[in-house]
Short mmCIF file of C-alpha atoms in Angstrom, two decimals:
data_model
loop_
_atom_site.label_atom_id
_atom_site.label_comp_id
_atom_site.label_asym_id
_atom_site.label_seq_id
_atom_site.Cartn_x
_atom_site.Cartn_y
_atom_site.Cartn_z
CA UNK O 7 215.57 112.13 21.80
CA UNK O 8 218.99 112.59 22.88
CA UNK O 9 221.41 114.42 20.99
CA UNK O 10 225.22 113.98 21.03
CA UNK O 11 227.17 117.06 21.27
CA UNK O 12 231.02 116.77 20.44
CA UNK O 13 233.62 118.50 18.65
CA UNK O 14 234.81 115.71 16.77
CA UNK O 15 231.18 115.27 15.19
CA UNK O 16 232.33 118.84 13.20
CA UNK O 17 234.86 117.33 11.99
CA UNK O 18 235.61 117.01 7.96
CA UNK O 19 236.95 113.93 7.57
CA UNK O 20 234.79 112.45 10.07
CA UNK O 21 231.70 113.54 8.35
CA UNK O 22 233.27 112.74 4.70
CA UNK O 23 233.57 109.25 5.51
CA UNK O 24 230.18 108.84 6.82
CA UNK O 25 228.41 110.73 3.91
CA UNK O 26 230.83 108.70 1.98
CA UNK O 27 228.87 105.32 2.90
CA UNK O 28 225.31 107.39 3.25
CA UNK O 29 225.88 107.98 -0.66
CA UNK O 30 225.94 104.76 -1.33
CA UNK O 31 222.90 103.88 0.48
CA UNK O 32 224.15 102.56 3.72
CA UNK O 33 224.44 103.71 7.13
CA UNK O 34 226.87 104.93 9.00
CA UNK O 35 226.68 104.77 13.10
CA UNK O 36 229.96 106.44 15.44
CA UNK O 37 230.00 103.61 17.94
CA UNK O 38 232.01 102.41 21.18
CA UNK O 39 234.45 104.42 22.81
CA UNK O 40 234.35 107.91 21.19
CA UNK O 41 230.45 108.12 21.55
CA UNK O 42 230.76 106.41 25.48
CA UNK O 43 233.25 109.35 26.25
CA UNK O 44 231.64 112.15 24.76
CA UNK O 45 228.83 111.40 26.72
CA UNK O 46 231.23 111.05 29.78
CA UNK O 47 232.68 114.59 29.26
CA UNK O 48 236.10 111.96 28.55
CA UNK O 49 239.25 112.49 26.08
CA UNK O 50 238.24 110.62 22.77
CA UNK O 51 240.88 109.60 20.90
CA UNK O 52 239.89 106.87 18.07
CA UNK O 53 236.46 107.37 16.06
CA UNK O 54 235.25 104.06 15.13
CA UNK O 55 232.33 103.34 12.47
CA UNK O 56 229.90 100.56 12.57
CA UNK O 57 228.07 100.03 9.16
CA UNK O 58 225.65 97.65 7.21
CA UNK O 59 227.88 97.67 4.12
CA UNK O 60 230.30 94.85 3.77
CA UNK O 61 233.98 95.52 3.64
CA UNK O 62 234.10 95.01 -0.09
CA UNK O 63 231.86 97.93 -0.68
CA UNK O 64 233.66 99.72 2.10
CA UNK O 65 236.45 99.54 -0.15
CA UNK O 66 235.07 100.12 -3.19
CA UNK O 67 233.29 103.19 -1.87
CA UNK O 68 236.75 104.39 -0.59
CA UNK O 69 238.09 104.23 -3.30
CA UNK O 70 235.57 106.05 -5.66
CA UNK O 71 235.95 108.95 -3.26
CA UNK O 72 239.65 108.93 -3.41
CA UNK O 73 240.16 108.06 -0.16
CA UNK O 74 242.48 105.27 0.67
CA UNK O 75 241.09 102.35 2.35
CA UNK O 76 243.29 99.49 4.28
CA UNK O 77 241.94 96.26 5.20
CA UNK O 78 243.37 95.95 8.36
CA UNK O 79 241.15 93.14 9.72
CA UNK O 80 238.86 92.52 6.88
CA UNK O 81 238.29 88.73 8.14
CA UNK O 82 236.41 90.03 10.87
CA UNK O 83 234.77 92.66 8.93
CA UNK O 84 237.00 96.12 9.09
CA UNK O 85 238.43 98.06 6.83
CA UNK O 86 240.31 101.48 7.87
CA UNK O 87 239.87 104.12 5.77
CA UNK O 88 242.52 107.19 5.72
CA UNK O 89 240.42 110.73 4.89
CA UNK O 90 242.62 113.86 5.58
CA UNK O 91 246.02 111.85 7.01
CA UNK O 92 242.88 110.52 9.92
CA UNK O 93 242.08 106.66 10.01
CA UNK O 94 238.70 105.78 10.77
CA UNK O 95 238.17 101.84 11.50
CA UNK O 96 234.56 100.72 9.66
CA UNK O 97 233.45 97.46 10.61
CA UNK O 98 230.30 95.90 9.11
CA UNK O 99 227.38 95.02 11.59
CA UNK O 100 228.41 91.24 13.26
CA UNK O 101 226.73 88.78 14.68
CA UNK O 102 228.62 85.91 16.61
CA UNK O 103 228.58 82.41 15.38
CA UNK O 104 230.80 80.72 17.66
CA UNK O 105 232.79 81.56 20.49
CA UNK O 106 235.61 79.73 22.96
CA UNK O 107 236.30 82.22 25.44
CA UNK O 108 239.63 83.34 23.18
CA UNK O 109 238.17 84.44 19.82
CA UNK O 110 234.83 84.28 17.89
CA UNK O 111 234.13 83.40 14.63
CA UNK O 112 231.63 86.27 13.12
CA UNK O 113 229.07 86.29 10.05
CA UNK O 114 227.78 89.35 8.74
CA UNK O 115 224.62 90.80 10.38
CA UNK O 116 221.84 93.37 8.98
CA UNK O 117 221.00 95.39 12.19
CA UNK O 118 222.33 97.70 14.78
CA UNK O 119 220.48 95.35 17.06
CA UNK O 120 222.52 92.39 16.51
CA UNK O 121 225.56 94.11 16.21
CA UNK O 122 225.34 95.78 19.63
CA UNK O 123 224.39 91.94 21.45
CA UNK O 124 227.47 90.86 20.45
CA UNK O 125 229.31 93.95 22.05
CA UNK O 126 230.44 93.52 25.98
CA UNK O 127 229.14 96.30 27.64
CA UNK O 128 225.88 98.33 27.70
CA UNK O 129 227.81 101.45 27.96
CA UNK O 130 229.80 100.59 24.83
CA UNK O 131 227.40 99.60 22.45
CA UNK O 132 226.20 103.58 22.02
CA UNK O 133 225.19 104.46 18.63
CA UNK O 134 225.50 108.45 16.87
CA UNK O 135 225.06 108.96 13.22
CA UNK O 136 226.56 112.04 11.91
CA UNK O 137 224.10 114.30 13.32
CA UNK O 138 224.50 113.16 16.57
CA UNK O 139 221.32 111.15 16.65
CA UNK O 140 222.14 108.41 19.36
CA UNK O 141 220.63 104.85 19.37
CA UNK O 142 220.99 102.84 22.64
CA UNK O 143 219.84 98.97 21.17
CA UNK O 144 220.74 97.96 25.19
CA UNK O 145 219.99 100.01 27.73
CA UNK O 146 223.13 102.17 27.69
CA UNK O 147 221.91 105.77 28.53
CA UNK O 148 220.16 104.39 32.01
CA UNK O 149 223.82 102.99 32.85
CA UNK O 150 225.85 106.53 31.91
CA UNK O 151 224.67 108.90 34.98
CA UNK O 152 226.19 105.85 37.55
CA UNK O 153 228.80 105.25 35.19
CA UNK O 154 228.70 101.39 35.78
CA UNK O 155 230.11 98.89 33.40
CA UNK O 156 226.82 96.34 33.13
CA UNK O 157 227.03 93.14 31.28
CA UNK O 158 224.82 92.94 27.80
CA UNK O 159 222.61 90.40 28.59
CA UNK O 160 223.78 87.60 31.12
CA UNK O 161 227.35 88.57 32.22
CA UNK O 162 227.56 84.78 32.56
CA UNK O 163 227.25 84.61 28.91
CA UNK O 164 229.53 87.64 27.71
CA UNK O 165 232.72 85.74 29.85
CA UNK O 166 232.00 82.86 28.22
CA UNK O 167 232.63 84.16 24.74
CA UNK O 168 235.90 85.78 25.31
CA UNK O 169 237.14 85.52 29.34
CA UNK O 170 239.35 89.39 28.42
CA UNK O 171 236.18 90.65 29.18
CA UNK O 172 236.79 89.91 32.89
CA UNK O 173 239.60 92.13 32.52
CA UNK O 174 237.99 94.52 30.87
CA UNK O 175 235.25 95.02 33.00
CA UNK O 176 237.72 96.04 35.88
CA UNK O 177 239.64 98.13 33.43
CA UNK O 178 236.58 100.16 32.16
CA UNK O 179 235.76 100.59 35.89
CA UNK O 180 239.11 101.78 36.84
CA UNK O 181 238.90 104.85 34.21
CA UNK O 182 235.35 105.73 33.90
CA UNK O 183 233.13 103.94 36.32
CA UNK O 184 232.10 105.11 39.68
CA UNK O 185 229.79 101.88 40.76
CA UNK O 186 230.84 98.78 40.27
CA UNK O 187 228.03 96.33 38.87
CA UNK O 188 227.48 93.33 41.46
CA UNK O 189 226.22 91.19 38.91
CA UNK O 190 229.15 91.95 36.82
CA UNK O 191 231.65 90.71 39.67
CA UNK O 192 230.38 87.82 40.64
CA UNK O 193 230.23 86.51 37.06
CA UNK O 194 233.85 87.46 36.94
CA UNK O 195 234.55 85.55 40.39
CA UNK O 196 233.10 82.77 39.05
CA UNK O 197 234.98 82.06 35.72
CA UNK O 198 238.24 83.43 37.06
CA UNK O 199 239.41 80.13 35.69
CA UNK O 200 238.96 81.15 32.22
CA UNK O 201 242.12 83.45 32.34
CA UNK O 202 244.01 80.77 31.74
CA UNK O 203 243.72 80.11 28.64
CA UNK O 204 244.01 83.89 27.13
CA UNK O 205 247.15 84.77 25.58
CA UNK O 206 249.82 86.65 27.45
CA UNK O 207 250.12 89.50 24.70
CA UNK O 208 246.25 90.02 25.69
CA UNK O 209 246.65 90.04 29.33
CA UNK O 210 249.01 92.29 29.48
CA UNK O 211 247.69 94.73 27.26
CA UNK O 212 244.68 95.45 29.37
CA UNK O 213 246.29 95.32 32.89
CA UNK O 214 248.55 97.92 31.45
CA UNK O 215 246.13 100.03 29.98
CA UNK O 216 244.20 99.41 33.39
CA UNK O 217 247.32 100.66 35.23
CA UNK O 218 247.36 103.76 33.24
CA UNK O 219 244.12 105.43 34.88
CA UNK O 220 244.43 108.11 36.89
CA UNK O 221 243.70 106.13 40.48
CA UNK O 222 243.38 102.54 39.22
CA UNK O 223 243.50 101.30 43.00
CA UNK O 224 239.68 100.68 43.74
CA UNK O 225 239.74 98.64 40.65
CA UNK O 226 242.67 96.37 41.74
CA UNK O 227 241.19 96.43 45.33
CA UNK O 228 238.35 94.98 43.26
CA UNK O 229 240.29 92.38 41.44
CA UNK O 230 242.25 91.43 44.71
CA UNK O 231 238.85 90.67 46.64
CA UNK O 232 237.21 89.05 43.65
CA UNK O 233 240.30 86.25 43.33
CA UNK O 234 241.54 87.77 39.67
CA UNK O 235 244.45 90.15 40.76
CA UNK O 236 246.39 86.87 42.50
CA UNK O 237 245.39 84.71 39.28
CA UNK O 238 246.63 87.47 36.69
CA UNK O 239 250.03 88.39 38.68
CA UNK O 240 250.77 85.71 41.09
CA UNK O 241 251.96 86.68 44.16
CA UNK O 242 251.19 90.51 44.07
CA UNK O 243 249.91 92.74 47.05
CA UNK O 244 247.69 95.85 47.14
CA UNK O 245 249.78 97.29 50.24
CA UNK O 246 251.80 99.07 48.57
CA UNK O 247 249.77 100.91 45.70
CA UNK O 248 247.57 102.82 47.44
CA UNK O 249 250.56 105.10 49.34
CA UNK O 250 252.87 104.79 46.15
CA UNK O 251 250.05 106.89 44.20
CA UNK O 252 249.90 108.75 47.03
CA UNK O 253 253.29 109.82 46.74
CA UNK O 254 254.15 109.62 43.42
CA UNK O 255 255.41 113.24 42.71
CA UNK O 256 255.75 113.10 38.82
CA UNK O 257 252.54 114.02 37.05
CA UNK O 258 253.17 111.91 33.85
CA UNK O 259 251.54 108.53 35.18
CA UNK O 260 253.96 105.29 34.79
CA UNK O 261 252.10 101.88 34.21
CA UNK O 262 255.54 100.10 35.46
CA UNK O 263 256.00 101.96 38.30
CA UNK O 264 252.77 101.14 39.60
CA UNK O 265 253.38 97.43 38.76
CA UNK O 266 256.45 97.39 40.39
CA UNK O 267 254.25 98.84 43.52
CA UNK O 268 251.84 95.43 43.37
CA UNK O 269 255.39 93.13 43.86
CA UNK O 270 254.81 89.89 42.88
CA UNK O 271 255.06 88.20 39.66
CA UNK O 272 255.41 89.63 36.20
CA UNK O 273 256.07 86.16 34.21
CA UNK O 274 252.64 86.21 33.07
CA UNK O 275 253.12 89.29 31.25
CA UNK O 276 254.75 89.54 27.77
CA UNK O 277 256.42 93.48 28.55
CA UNK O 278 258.84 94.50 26.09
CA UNK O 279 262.49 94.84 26.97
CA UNK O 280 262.61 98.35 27.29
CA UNK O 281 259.43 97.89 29.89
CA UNK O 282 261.10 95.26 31.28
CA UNK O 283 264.41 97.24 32.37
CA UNK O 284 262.12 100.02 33.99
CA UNK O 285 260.22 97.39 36.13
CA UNK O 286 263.42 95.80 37.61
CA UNK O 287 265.02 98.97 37.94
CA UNK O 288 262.27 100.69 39.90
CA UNK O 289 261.60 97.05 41.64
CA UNK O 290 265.60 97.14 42.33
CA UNK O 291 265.21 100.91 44.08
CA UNK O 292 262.37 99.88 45.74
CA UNK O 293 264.32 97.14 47.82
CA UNK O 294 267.63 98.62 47.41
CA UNK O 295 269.31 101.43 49.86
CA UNK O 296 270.85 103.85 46.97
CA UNK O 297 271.27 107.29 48.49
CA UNK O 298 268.50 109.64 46.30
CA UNK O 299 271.65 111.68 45.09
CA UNK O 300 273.13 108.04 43.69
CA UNK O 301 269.64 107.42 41.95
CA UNK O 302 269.13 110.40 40.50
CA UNK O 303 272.60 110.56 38.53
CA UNK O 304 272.30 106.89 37.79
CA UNK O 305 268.76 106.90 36.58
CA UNK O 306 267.84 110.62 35.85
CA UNK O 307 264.96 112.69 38.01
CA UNK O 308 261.73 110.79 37.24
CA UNK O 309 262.49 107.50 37.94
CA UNK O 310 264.47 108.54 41.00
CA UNK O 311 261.70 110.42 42.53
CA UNK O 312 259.11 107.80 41.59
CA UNK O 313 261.74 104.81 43.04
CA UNK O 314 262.25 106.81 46.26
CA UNK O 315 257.71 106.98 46.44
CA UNK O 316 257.69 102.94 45.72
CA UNK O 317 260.75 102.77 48.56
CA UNK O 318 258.86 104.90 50.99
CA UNK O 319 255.31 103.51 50.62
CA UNK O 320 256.67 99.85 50.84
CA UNK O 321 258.47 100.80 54.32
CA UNK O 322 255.70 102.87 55.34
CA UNK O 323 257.60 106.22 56.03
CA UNK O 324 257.24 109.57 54.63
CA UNK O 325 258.39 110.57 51.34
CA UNK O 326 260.45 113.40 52.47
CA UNK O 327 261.02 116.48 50.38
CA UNK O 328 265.02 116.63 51.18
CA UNK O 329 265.71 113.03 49.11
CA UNK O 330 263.53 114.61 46.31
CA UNK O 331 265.66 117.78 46.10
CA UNK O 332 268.84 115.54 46.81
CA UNK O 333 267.50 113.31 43.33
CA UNK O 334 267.26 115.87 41.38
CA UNK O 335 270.63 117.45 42.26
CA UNK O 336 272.27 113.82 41.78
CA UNK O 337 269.92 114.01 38.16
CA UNK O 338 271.83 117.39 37.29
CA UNK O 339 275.05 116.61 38.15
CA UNK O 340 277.90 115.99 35.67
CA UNK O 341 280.39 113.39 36.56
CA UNK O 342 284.29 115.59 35.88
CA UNK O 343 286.41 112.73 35.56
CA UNK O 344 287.30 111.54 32.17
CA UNK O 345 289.20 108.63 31.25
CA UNK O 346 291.91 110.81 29.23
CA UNK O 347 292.06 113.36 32.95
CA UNK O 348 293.51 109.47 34.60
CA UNK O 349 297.33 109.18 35.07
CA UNK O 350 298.84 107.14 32.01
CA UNK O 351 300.14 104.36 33.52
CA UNK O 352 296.63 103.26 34.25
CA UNK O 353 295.45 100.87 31.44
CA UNK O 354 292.57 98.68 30.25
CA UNK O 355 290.18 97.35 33.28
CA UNK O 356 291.98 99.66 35.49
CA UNK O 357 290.52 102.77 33.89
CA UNK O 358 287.11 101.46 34.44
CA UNK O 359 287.47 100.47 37.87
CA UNK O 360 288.91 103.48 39.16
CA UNK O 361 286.42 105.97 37.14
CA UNK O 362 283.81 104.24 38.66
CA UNK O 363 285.57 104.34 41.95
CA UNK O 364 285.55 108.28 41.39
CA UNK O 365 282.52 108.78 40.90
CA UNK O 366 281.59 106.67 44.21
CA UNK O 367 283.42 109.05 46.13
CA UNK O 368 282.19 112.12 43.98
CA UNK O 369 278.67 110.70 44.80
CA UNK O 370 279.29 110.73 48.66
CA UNK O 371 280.70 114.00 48.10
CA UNK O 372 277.05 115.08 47.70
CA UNK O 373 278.65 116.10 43.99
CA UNK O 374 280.75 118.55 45.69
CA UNK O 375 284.11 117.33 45.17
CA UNK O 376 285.98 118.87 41.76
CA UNK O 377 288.14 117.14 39.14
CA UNK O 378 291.20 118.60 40.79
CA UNK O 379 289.96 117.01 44.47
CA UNK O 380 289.21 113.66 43.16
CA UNK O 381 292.28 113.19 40.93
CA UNK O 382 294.35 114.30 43.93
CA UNK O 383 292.85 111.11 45.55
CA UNK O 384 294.63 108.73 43.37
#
């Protein structure tokens, strides 16, 4: 039998919770991502808890223990529980009733067995009790040493009860999976349609969390061929990506530079404002003929550097090393103008205008000119 090994599994709260629903005669199964990518060697960040007790006796349990308990979605069945400042989301075994492609409505089931049919992946329906005991209800273990994201079931069948999963499947692919399932694609291919009718916050929560792997561009090569990139951002191109990661010199990955890199259409998307701003801006670099030194004052090193990668993949030159060095200089530099430095009989708009016609010639300057040079400009 195989036996998970992972540091987490030592941990107190994690096995306080579990023995908490053990003593009361239930069980208690680690299940999804955490077990998935402790198998895969992966960063685990969320432990989640699959159990046969129902949320009210998740609660109640909690509570006897002195542990607090939050029912964050307890009409589908899960109840977070807070032990030692860590949540832990417990959801009771579930069975699907009914399904439109957008949401299901669930009913309580008894087994690990019909909770994990219900689950999308083979891969992500892993079970570890506390002891690291795994169950594998699907056929998991056989898919972990190719790493490929297979279907439960028909794939067919799994799009048809919520069409994310089409999403999904590339996204899984794009940070863990090394083969991509045939069957799998085609299914997707097939009811590409079906993204139509998912909500936009949904959408764009997975292709941003599928931008965030480390090389997502096999996946959206994947996506492109399969007729789902075009459908999900209209318009967009894989040209560019490939080179732009390429290039990209800042190690902290940026979903919205790398969105910027596909072109195209973001109206689909529901980004926040603040994501927003950093698409057009690096979109605006991309096209734009700013001087590295201009967009690294005006926009500070990392977006500079990653602007002048998106500018030089999407003209197919070099990213050269001199407008790197020349963004970060422009990203050090202190403007030495100040309004109150300007001649008095300058007032209102006209302090504006010529500060900002300053710092143009500052800027051209390569930074070099001095408050006493630029003032004697005036």
């Amino acid at each position: 039998m195989t036996v998970l090994s992972a540091a987490w599994l030592e941990d107190r709260a994690a096995q306080g919770v579990c023995e908490m629903l053990e003593a009361g005669g239930h069980q208690a199964w680690f299940v999804g991502g955490c077990v998935r990518n402790a198998l895969l060697d992966a960063p685990v960040t969320d432990l989640d808890i699959s159990t046969d007790a129902h949320p009210e006796r998740v609660i109640a349990l909690a509570e006897a223990a002195g542990l607090k308990a939050v029912p964050t979605g307890i009409d589908h069945g899960t109840i977070t529980v807070v032990h030692d400042d860590q949540p832990f989301e417990i959801t009771t075994f579930r069975r699907d009733v009914e399904t439109d492609g957008r949401r299901a409505v669930v009913a309580f089931a008894e087994t690990i067995e019909e909770d994990a049919q219900r689950r999308d992946f083979t891969i992500n329906a892993l079970y570890a009790d506390r002891h690291g005991a795994l169950r594998d209800p699907v056929g998991g273990l056989a898919d972990l040493p190719d790493r490929r994201f297979r279907f439960i079931g028909l794939a067919e069948d799994r799009i048809r009860e919520d069409y994310l999963r089409i999403l999904r499947f590339f996204r899984f692919f794009a940070w863990y999976g090394s083969e991509l399932d045939a069957e799998g694609l085609a299914a997707c291919a097939a009811h590409a349609d079906g993204l139509a009718s998912l909500s936009a916050e949904r959408v764009t929560s997975e292709v941003l969390k599928l931008l965030s792997a480390e090389n997502p561009a096999p996946a959206v090569a994947a996506m492109e061929h399969a007729g789902i990139l075009h459908r999900t951002l209209p318009r967009t191109s894989t040209k560019v990506l490939g080179p732009f990661l390429h290039f990209d010199p800042v190690s902290e990955l940026d979903p919205m530079a790398r969105l910027a890199a596909l072109g195209g259409d973001v109206v689909t998307l529901r980004l926040s404002k603040a994501e927003a701003r950093l698409h057009a801006t690096y979109r605006s670099i991309m096209e734009g003929s700013d001087t590295p030194g201009a967009l690294g004052f005006h926009h500070g090193a990392p977006v500079a550097h990653r602007g002048l990668a998106l500018r030089a993949a999407a003209l197919e030159t070099p990213l050269m090393d001199t407008d790197i060095a020349a963004a970060s200089r422009g990203a050090a530099a202190v403007f030495p103008v100040r309004a109150a430095d300007l001649p008095g009989s300058l007032q209102g708009p006209e302090i504006g205008a010529t500060l900002k016609a300053l710092e143009e010639v500052w800027i051209a300057s390569d930074f070099s000119l001095s408050k006493e040079g630029l003032l004697a400009r005036l």
